[in-house]
């Protein structure tokens, strides 16, 4: 029963609040200048909850919103129990108290309790019998001011690692001169001599402040969103897989220049891997009907075209890495990205 209510409250636009008391689950919804909050108490899991505890948590929830400047705060307690009569005994003088009989799947409104709570009575009675997908669940928590508290899984850990590493390496490069460039730059001569690691190290080297600033801006703008959509492991595969393919494309172009007797300066920069992120993002948008995380397919496609055009019209830009990373990102995303399951609409149990 609890899982059913958690699902439908989320579907109805309620946010789950992070609390320090696991026995109580708090949902809230802000509407202009007032807040509706629902406290779930499952006596089937926690049979030792007391009236004083319920009263205390109700007051604490109310004051959390008052501290945020919300003066009109409405809080109701929903107690889930197989023994409705016992659950009713937990009611104090507050009229905002209902019981859900989990054995009979019905809403019980004790005497002296409010008959409705901003239309929630009808919704709850439908939810108790409506079909829902138990496999769809979101463990998202929010603060009283509406800001989401991101879990460890939701943090873009890989992208943050890449971002911070690039900044640290660039700082070291400014302090050590050509040392790191000599050991990490991607050149055909060094790779053919067995230094294959340069296909990765070159992704963390940048020539100047403008170079790293533009790359890190794109990485931060797109990488966080793509990692959230794909997950940590798949994003790691995407980033470094695209980077390796971009390095391979760069080496191929260098080999052509060398065959023609031309000198090559080598390649540095994260742009090949970042173009891989762009390519993956395009595929994610296609799979999500043109929108994901407030970004549209047209907007990202324009960004890709703009960046490609900028590379083609400027000197000393490794366009082979750009195109190689872009196509690699699309292919990798096609192979490993799986669209997140959408929430089902509320469907009543009628035939």
PDB file of N, CA and C in Angstrom, residues 50-62 92:
ATOM      1  N   UNK A  50       3.822   6.572  18.054  1.00  0.00           N
ATOM      2  CA  UNK A  50       2.913   7.111  19.075  1.00  0.00           C
ATOM      3  C   UNK A  50       2.245   8.408  18.594  1.00  0.00           C
ATOM      4  N   UNK A  51       1.194   8.795  19.316  1.00  0.00           N
ATOM      5  CA  UNK A  51       0.498  10.045  19.002  1.00  0.00           C
ATOM      6  C   UNK A  51       1.427  11.243  19.151  1.00  0.00           C
ATOM      7  N   UNK A  52       2.264  11.226  20.175  1.00  0.00           N
ATOM      8  CA  UNK A  52       3.195  12.339  20.394  1.00  0.00           C
ATOM      9  C   UNK A  52       4.197  12.468  19.246  1.00  0.00           C
ATOM     10  N   UNK A  53       4.645  11.343  18.729  1.00  0.00           N
ATOM     11  CA  UNK A  53       5.578  11.383  17.606  1.00  0.00           C
ATOM     12  C   UNK A  53       4.918  11.985  16.366  1.00  0.00           C
ATOM     13  N   UNK A  54       3.668  11.586  16.128  1.00  0.00           N
ATOM     14  CA  UNK A  54       2.939  12.129  14.978  1.00  0.00           C
ATOM     15  C   UNK A  54       2.752  13.628  15.136  1.00  0.00           C
ATOM     16  N   UNK A  55       2.359  14.062  16.322  1.00  0.00           N
ATOM     17  CA  UNK A  55       2.173  15.487  16.571  1.00  0.00           C
ATOM     18  C   UNK A  55       3.471  16.259  16.398  1.00  0.00           C
ATOM     19  N   UNK A  56       4.568  15.668  16.868  1.00  0.00           N
ATOM     20  CA  UNK A  56       5.863  16.330  16.781  1.00  0.00           C
ATOM     21  C   UNK A  56       6.319  16.483  15.326  1.00  0.00           C
ATOM     22  N   UNK A  57       6.193  15.417  14.556  1.00  0.00           N
ATOM     23  CA  UNK A  57       6.639  15.494  13.157  1.00  0.00           C
ATOM     24  C   UNK A  57       5.760  16.443  12.364  1.00  0.00           C
ATOM     25  N   UNK A  58       4.461  16.499  12.690  1.00  0.00           N
ATOM     26  CA  UNK A  58       3.558  17.435  12.008  1.00  0.00           C
ATOM     27  C   UNK A  58       4.018  18.881  12.245  1.00  0.00           C
ATOM     28  N   UNK A  59       4.348  19.198  13.495  1.00  0.00           N
ATOM     29  CA  UNK A  59       4.793  20.550  13.807  1.00  0.00           C
ATOM     30  C   UNK A  59       6.139  20.877  13.158  1.00  0.00           C
ATOM     31  N   UNK A  60       7.018  19.898  13.124  1.00  0.00           N
ATOM     32  CA  UNK A  60       8.331  20.132  12.519  1.00  0.00           C
ATOM     33  C   UNK A  60       8.216  20.387  11.030  1.00  0.00           C
ATOM     34  N   UNK A  61       7.348  19.629  10.376  1.00  0.00           N
ATOM     35  CA  UNK A  61       7.138  19.832   8.944  1.00  0.00           C
ATOM     36  C   UNK A  61       6.563  21.218   8.683  1.00  0.00           C
ATOM     37  N   UNK A  62       5.583  21.599   9.487  1.00  0.00           N
ATOM     38  CA  UNK A  62       4.969  22.914   9.305  1.00  0.00           C
ATOM     39  C   UNK A  62       5.998  24.030   9.455  1.00  0.00           C
ATOM     40  N   UNK A  92      -4.932  12.834  17.482  1.00  0.00           N
ATOM     41  CA  UNK A  92      -4.997  13.810  18.563  1.00  0.00           C
ATOM     42  C   UNK A  92      -6.109  14.826  18.234  1.00  0.00           C
TER      43      UNK A  92
END
